XYZ file of C-alpha atoms in Angstrom:
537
model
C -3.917 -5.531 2.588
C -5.547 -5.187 6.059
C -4.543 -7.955 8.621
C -3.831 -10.500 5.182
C -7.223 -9.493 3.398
C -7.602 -6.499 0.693
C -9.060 -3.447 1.624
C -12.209 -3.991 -0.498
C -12.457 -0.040 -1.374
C -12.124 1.875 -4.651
C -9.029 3.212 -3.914
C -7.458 1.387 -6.614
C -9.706 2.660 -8.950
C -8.085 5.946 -9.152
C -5.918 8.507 -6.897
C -8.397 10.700 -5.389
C -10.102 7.463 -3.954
C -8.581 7.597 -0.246
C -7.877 3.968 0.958
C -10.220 3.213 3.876
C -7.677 2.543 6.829
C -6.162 4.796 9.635
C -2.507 4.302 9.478
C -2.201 5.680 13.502
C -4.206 2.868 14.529
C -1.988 0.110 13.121
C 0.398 -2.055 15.185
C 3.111 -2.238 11.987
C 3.043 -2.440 8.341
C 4.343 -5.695 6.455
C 6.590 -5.532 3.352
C 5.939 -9.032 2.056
C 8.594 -9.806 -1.172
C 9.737 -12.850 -2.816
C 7.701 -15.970 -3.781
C 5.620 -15.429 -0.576
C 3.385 -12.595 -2.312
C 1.728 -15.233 -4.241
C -0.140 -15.882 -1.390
C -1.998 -12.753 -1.556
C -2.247 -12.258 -5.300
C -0.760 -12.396 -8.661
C -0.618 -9.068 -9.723
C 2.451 -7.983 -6.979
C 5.659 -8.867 -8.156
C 7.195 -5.663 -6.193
C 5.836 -6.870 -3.109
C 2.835 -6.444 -0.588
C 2.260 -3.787 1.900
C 0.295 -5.202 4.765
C -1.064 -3.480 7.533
C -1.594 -5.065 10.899
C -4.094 -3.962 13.602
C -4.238 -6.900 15.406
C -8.400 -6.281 16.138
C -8.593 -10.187 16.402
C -6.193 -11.119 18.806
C -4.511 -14.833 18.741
C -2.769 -14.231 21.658
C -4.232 -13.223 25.125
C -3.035 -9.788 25.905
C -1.327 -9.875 29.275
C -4.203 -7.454 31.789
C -5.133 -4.174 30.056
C -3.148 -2.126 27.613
C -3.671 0.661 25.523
C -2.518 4.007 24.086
C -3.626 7.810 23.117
C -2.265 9.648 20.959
C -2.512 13.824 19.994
C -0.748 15.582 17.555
C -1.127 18.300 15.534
C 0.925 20.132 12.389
C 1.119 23.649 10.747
C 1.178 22.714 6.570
C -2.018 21.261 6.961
C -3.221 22.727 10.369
C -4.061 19.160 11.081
C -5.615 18.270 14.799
C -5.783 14.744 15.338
C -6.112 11.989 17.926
C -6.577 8.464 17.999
C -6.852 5.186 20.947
C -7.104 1.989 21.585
C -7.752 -0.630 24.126
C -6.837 -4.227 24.292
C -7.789 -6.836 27.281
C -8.699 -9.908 28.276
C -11.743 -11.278 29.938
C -11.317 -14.875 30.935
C -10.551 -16.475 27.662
C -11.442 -13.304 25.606
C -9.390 -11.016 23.739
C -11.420 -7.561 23.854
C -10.489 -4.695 21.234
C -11.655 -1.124 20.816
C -9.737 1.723 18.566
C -11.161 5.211 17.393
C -9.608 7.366 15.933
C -10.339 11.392 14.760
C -8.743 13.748 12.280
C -9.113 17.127 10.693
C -7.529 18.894 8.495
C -7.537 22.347 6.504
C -6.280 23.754 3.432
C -2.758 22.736 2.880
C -0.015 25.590 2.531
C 2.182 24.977 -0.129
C 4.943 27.586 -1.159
C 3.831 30.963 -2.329
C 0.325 30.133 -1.289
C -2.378 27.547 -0.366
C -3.841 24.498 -2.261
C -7.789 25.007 -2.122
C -9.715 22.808 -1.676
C -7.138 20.191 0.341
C -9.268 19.343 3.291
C -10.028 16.549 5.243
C -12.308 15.322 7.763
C -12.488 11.925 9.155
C -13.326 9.810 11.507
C -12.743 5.338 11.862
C -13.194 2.993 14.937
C -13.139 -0.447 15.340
C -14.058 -3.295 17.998
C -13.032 -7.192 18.123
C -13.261 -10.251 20.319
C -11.679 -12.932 20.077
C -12.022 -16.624 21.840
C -8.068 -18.221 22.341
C -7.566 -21.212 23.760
C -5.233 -24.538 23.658
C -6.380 -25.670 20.207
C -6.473 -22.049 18.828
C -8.379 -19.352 17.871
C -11.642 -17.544 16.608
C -12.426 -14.106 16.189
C -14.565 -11.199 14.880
C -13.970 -7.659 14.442
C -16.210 -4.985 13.456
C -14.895 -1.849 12.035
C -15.861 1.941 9.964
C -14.517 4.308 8.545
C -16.110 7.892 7.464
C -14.056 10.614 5.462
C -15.347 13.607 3.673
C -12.339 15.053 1.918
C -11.674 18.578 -0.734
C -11.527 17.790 -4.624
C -8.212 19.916 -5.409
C -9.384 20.266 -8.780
C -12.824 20.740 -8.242
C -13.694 24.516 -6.323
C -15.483 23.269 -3.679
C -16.672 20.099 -4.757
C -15.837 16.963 -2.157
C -16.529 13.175 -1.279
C -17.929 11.496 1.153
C -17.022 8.236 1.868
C -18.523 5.386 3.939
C -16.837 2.181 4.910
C -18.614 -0.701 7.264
C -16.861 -3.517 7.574
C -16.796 -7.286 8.922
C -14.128 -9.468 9.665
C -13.881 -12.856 10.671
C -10.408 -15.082 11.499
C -9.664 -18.416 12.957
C -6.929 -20.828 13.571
C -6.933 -24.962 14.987
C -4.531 -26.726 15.374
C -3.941 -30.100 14.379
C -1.726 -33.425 14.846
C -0.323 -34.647 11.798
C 1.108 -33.240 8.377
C -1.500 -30.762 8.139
C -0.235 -29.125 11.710
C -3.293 -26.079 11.447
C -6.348 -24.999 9.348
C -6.574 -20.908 9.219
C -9.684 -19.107 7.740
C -10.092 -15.116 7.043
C -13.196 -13.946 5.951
C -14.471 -10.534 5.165
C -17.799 -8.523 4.311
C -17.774 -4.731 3.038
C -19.901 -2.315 2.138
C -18.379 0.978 0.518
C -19.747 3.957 -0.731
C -18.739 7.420 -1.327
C -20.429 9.810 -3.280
C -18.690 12.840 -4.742
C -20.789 15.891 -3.707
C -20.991 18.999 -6.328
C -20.628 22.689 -4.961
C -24.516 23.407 -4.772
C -24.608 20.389 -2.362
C -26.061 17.760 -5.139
C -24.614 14.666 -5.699
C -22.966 14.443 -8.777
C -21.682 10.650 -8.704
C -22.391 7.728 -6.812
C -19.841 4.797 -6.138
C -20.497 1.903 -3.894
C -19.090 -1.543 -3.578
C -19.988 -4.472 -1.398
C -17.468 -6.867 -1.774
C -16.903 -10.501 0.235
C -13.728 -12.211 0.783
C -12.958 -15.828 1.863
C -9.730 -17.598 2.733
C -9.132 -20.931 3.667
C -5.305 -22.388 4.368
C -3.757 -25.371 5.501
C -0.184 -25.334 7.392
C 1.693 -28.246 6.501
C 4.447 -30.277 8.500
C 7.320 -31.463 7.021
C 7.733 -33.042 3.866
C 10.826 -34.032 1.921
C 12.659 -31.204 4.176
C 9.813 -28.606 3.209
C 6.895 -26.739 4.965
C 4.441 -24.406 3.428
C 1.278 -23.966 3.474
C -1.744 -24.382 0.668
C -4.720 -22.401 0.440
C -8.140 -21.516 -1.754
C -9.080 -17.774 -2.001
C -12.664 -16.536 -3.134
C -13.745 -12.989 -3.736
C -16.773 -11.310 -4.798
C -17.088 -7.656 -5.804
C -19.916 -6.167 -7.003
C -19.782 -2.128 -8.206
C -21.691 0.293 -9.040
C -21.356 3.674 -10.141
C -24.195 6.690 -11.152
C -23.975 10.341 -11.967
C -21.699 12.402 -14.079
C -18.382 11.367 -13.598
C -19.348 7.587 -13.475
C -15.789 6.692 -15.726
C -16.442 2.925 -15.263
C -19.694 1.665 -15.825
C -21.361 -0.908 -12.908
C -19.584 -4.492 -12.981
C -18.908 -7.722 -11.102
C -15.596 -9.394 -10.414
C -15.838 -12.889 -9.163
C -12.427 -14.695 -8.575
C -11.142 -18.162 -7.594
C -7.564 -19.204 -6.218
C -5.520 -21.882 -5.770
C -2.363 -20.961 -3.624
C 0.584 -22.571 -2.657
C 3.970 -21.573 -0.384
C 6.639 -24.117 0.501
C 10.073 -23.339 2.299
C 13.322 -25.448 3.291
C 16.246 -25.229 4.865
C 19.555 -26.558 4.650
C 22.770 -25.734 6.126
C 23.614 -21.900 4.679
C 20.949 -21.847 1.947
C 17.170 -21.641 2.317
C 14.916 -22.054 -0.620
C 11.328 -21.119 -1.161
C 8.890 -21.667 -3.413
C 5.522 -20.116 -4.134
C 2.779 -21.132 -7.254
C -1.352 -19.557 -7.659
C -3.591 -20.213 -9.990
C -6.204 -17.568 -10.184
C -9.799 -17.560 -12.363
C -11.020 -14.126 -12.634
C -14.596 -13.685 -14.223
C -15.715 -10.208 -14.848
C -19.394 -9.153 -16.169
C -20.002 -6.100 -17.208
C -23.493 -4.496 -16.418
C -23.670 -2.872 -19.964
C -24.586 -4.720 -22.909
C -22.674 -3.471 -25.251
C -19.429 -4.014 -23.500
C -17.960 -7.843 -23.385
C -17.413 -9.880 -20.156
C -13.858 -10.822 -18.959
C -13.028 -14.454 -18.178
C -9.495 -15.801 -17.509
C -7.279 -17.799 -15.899
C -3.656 -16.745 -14.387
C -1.093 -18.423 -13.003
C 2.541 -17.074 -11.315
C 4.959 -19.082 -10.025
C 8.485 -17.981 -8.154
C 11.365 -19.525 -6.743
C 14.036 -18.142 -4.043
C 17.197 -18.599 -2.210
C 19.110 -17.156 0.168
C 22.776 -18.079 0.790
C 24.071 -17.091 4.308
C 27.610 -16.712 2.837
C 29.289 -15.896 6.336
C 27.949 -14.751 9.781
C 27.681 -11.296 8.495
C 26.830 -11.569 4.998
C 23.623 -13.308 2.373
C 22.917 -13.175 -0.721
C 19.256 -13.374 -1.497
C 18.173 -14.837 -5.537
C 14.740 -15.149 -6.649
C 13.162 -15.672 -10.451
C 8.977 -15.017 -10.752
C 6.693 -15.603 -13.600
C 3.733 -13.641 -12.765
C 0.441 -13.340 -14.897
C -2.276 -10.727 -13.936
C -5.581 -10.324 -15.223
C -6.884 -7.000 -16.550
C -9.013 -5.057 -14.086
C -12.697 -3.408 -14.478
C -11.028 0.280 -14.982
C -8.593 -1.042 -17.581
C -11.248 -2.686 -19.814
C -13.918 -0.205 -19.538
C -13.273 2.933 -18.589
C -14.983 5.599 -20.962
C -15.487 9.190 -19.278
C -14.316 12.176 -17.691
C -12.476 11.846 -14.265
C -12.422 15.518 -13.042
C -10.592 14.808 -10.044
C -7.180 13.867 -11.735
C -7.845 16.144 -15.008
C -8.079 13.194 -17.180
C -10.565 11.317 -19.753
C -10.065 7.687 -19.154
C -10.273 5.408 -22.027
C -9.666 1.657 -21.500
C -9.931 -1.320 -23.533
C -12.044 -4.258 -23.133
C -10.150 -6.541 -25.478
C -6.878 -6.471 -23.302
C -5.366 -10.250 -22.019
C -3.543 -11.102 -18.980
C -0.261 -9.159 -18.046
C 2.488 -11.484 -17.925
C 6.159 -10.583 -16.167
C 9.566 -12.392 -15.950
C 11.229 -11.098 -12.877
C 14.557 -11.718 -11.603
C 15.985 -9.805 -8.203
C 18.923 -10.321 -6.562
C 19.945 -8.662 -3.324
C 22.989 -8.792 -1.165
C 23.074 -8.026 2.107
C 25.023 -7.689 5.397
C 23.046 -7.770 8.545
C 24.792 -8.094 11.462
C 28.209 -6.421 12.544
C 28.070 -2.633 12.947
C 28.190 -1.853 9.287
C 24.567 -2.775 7.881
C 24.138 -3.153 4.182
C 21.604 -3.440 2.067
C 21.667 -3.510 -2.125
C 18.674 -4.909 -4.471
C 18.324 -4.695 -8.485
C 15.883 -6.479 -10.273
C 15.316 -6.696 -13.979
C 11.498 -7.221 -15.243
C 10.003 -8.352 -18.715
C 6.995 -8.313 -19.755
C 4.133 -9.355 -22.109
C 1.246 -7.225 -22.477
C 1.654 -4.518 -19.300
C -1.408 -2.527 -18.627
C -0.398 1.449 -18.169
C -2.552 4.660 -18.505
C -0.702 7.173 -20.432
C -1.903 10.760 -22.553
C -2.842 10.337 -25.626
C -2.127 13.978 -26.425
C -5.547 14.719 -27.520
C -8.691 15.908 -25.865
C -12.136 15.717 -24.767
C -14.828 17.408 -22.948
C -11.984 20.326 -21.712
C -10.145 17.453 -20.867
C -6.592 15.532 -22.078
C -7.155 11.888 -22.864
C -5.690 9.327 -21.466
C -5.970 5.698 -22.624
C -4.966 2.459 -20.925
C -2.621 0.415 -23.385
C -1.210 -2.802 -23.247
C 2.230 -3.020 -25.272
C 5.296 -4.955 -24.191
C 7.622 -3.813 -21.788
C 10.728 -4.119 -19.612
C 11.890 -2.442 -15.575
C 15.015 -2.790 -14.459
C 16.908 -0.641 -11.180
C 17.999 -0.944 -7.857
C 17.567 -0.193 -4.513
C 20.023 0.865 -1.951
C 20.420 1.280 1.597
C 24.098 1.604 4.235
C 24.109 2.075 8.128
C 27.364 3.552 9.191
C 28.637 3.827 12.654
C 30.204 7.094 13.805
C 29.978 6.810 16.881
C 27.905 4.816 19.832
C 25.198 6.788 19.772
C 25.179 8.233 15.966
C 25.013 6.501 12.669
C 25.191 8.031 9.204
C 22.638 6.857 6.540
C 22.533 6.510 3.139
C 20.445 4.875 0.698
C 19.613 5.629 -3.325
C 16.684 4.225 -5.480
C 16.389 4.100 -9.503
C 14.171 2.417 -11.724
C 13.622 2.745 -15.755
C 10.273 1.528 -17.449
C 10.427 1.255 -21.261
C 7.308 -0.334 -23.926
C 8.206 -0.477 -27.270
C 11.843 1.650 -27.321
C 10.027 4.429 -25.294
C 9.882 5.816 -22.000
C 6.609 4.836 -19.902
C 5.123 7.634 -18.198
C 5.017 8.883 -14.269
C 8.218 6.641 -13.939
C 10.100 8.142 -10.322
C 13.303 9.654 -11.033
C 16.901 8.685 -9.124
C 16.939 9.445 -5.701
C 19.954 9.581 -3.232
C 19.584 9.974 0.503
C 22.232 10.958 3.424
C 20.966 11.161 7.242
C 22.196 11.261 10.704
C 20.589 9.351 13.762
C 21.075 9.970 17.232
C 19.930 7.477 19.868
C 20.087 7.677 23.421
C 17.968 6.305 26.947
C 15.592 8.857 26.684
C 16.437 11.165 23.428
C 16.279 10.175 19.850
C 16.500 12.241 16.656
C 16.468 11.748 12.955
C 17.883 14.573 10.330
C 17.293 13.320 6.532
C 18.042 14.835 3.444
C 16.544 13.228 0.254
C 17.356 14.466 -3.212
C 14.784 13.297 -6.409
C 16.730 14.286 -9.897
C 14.766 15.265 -12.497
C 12.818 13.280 -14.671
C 13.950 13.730 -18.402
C 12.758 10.740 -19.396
C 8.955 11.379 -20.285
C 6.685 9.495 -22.479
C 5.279 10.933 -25.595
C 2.981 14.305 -24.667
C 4.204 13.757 -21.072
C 5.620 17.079 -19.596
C 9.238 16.889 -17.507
C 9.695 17.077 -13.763
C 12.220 19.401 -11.901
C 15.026 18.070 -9.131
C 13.881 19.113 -5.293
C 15.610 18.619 -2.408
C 13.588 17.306 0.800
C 14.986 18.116 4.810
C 13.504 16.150 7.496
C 14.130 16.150 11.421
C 12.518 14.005 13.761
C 12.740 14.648 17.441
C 11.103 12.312 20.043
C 11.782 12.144 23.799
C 10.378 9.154 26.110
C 10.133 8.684 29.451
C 8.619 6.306 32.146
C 6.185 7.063 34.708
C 4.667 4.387 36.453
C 3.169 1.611 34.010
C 3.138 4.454 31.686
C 5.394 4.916 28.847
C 4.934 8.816 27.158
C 6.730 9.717 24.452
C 6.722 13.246 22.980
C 7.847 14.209 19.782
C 8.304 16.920 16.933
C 8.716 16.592 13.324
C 9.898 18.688 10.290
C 8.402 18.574 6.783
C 10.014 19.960 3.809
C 12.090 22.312 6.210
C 13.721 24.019 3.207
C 10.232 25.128 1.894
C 11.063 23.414 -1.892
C 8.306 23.344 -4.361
C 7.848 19.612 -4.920
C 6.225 18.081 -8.039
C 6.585 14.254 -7.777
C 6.590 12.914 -11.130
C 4.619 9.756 -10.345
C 1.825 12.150 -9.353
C -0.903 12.741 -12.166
C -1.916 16.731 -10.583
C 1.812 17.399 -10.210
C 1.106 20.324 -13.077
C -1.190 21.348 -10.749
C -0.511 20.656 -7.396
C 3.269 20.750 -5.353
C 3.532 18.816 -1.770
C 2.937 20.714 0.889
C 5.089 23.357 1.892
C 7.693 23.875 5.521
C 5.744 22.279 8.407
C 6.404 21.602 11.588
C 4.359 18.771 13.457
C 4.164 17.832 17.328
C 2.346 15.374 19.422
C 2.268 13.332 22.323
C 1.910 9.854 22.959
C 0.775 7.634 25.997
C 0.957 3.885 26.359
C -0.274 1.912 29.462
């Protein structure tokens, strides 16, 4: 999500589709769990990453403010910058952001990944009108990237992304205390360009994306909120490597959020109800029409000052998307043929999660586990066969279960230094047998140093490897990843500048993430070292 409304690219259409956001120009990025991710969709029961840029103000900034930043880095002999300016003009909110980066082959160890490059360039500006009864805004934003095919010798994309957005907010007297509305218009394209220069295929997408919500008071000890959701996507694809043939995905939603709370426990619940309608611009192949609906409860039990222990149950259903029913073709780009099924159903998941935690006190702690069933999951694996030069993959849909656990400690050693530790583990299984590109355990130790002026950051991560494969999937090795961070700040004037200097990889490991589908093909980057400077007014 961008500021609460998908990105309306193809990036979830496969891996070498770069999502069409700058991550240096956002403010912060939102990890939305528990029943409130049925407000943004039904197909999320992990959560939703949301990424804030705040180009339509709802609050008037306070005179002028802004920042630059520079910053370059030796794996990927990266040189990038990127601003922005926010002010006020009367009852205006003004916003402008731009933002440039380049980048060239990436080293990796024993020798560099061809073909790696990037080149891109985004801006963005927004007004907004505030006032006593609320807001209304618009913000007007692109994004260009032309980027290397690693498995294609000179062969790249170029993508296009214009963009519209449109948010408001009145309040109100009453038990509806505010109406919000979010509204979006893209246009998308990228083509992926051959070696010769020619155009080998064509995707574009113009999508349009409407939300309306109402903020209720209090009722029966509960508030929430209750909105409608509409989106229209229409794509198209041409040329050789067109894998999914043209189509258009209409969908409808109901949503619906309520929370209370009472003495040491708060509760929440969340419920959608989502038509999906899907036509599909080839005759032979059938249209897609259905209807899902999640709902999810939670509770959180502040057991002591220090301590809470956070329950929640969800019973998500997901409809199939336009790559998992009709996908049919060669997708150079990840070394796979795509096969998909148009007679899939909705995905349907029990999930239950519990998490304790202590969050307060100098000792923080942080432990989650969650068990998942399903009905029907939707996963791409190989089907150990192959066509045109290339293995097959097909999308099934067979019964399945998650379950793992997530970890995370804050120790005090001293005032100014904390050890960290943290661990991660999940294990998918359909049918009695490992699901492929499942991530392997993970453990974590780290130091961090924190003073006036000085802060710093050493992390060591360590991924086992991954025996666990599914059928004609290959294994993945153990690595061991160092990190330092180094950042200095200091004031001068209204100015706030803040240097720092990263290390990547610092122990130079050949990495092959198992979640990755070129990691046969294509390790992380190698030992880098990254610096920059940043200046805020």
């Amino acid at each position: 999500l961008v500021d609460g409304n998908p990105s309306l690219d193809v990036s979830g259409l496969s891996e070498d589709h770069a999502a069409a956001l700058e991550p240096s120009l956002a403010d912060q990025v939102e990890i939305i769990r528990g029943p409130a991710t049925l407000l943004f969709g039904s197909g999320a029961a992990g959560g939703v990453v949301n990424v804030v840029t705040n180009r339509i103000h709802t609050v008037l900034p306070d005179g002028a403010s802004g920042s630059l930043e520079l910053r370059g880095d030796t794996p990927l002999d990266e040189r990038a910058a990127a601003g922005r300016v926010d002010l006020a003009a009367g009852s205006v909110a003004l916003h402008f952001d731009g933002a440039w980066r380049e980048t060239d082959d990436a080293s990796i160890p024993g020798g560099i990944a061809p073909n790696t490059w990037t080149d891109t360039h985004s801006g963005a500006v927004g007004a907004s009108w505030i006032g006593s009864a609320g807001h209304l805004g618009a913000a007007y934003s692109r994004y260009d990237s032309d980027y290397g095919i690693p498995l294609e010798d000179g062969a790249y994309i170029a993508l296009q992304q214009r963009r519209l957005d449109l948010a408001g907010r009145l309040e109100l007297d009453g038990v509806v205390e505010a109406l919000s509305l979010r509204a979006a218009a893209n246009q998308y394209e990228h083509a992926e360009i051959a070696p010769t220069g020619e155009v080998g295929t064509q995707f574009q997408l113009d999508g349009r994306e409407l939300r309306v919500a109402a903020e209720l008071g209090e009722v029966l000890g509960f508030k929430g909120v209750a909105g409608l959701q509409w989106q229209d996507l229409d794509f198209d694809a041409a040329g050789e490597e067109a894998f999914v043939p043209p189509s258009r995905t209409r969908s409808l939603a109901l949503y619906g959020f309520a929370q209370r709370e009472t003495g040491d426990w708060t509760t929440e619940f969340g419920a959608r109800a989502e038509n999906q309608r899907i036509d599909a611009a080839v005759a032979e192949l059938p249209d897609h029409d259905g209807t899902a609906l999640s709902l999810s409860a939670g509770a959180l039990w502040r057991m002591s000052a220090d301590w809470g222990l956070a329950l929640q149950l969800t019973r998500t259903e997901r409809n199939p998307s336009a790559t998992e029913l009709y996908a049919d073709g060669p997708h150079a780009a990840t070394g796979q043929f795509e096969v998909g099924n148009p007679g899939f159903g909705s995905e349907r998941a029990l999930t239950a999660d519990v998490g304790l935690r202590r969050l307060a006190g100098p000792v923080r702690l942080e432990l989650n586990a969650f068990y998942n069933r399903y009905q029907g999951f939707i996963f791409l694996a190989p089907a150990g066969t192959v066509e045109d030069d290339l293995p097959v993959f097909e999308f099934l849909q067979r019964d399945a279960r998650f379950f793992g656990f997530e970890a995370e400690a804050r120790l005090p050693l001293h005032p100014r230094l904390q050890l960290l530790l943290s661990a991660d583990y999940v294990r998918g299984e359909a049918d009695g047998q490992d699901l492929p590109r499942i991530p392997p355990l993970r453990l974590g130790a780290g130091l961090e140093f924190a003073s006036d002026a000085w802060s710093a950051t050493l992390d060591l991560q360590h991924a086992f490897g991954q025996e666990r494969v599914a059928a004609y999937e290959d294994s993945s090795a153990a690595y061991t990843l160092l990190g330092l961070d180094v950042s200095y700040a200091m004031q001068v004037g209204r100015q706030e500048w803040r240097v720092f200097l990263n290390g990547s990889n610092l122990l130079d490991e050949e990495i092959r993430q198992h979640t990755s589908p070129l990691k046969d093909s294509l390790p992380l980057p190698g030992r880098g070292i990254a610096a920059g400077v940043r200046m805020a007014f």
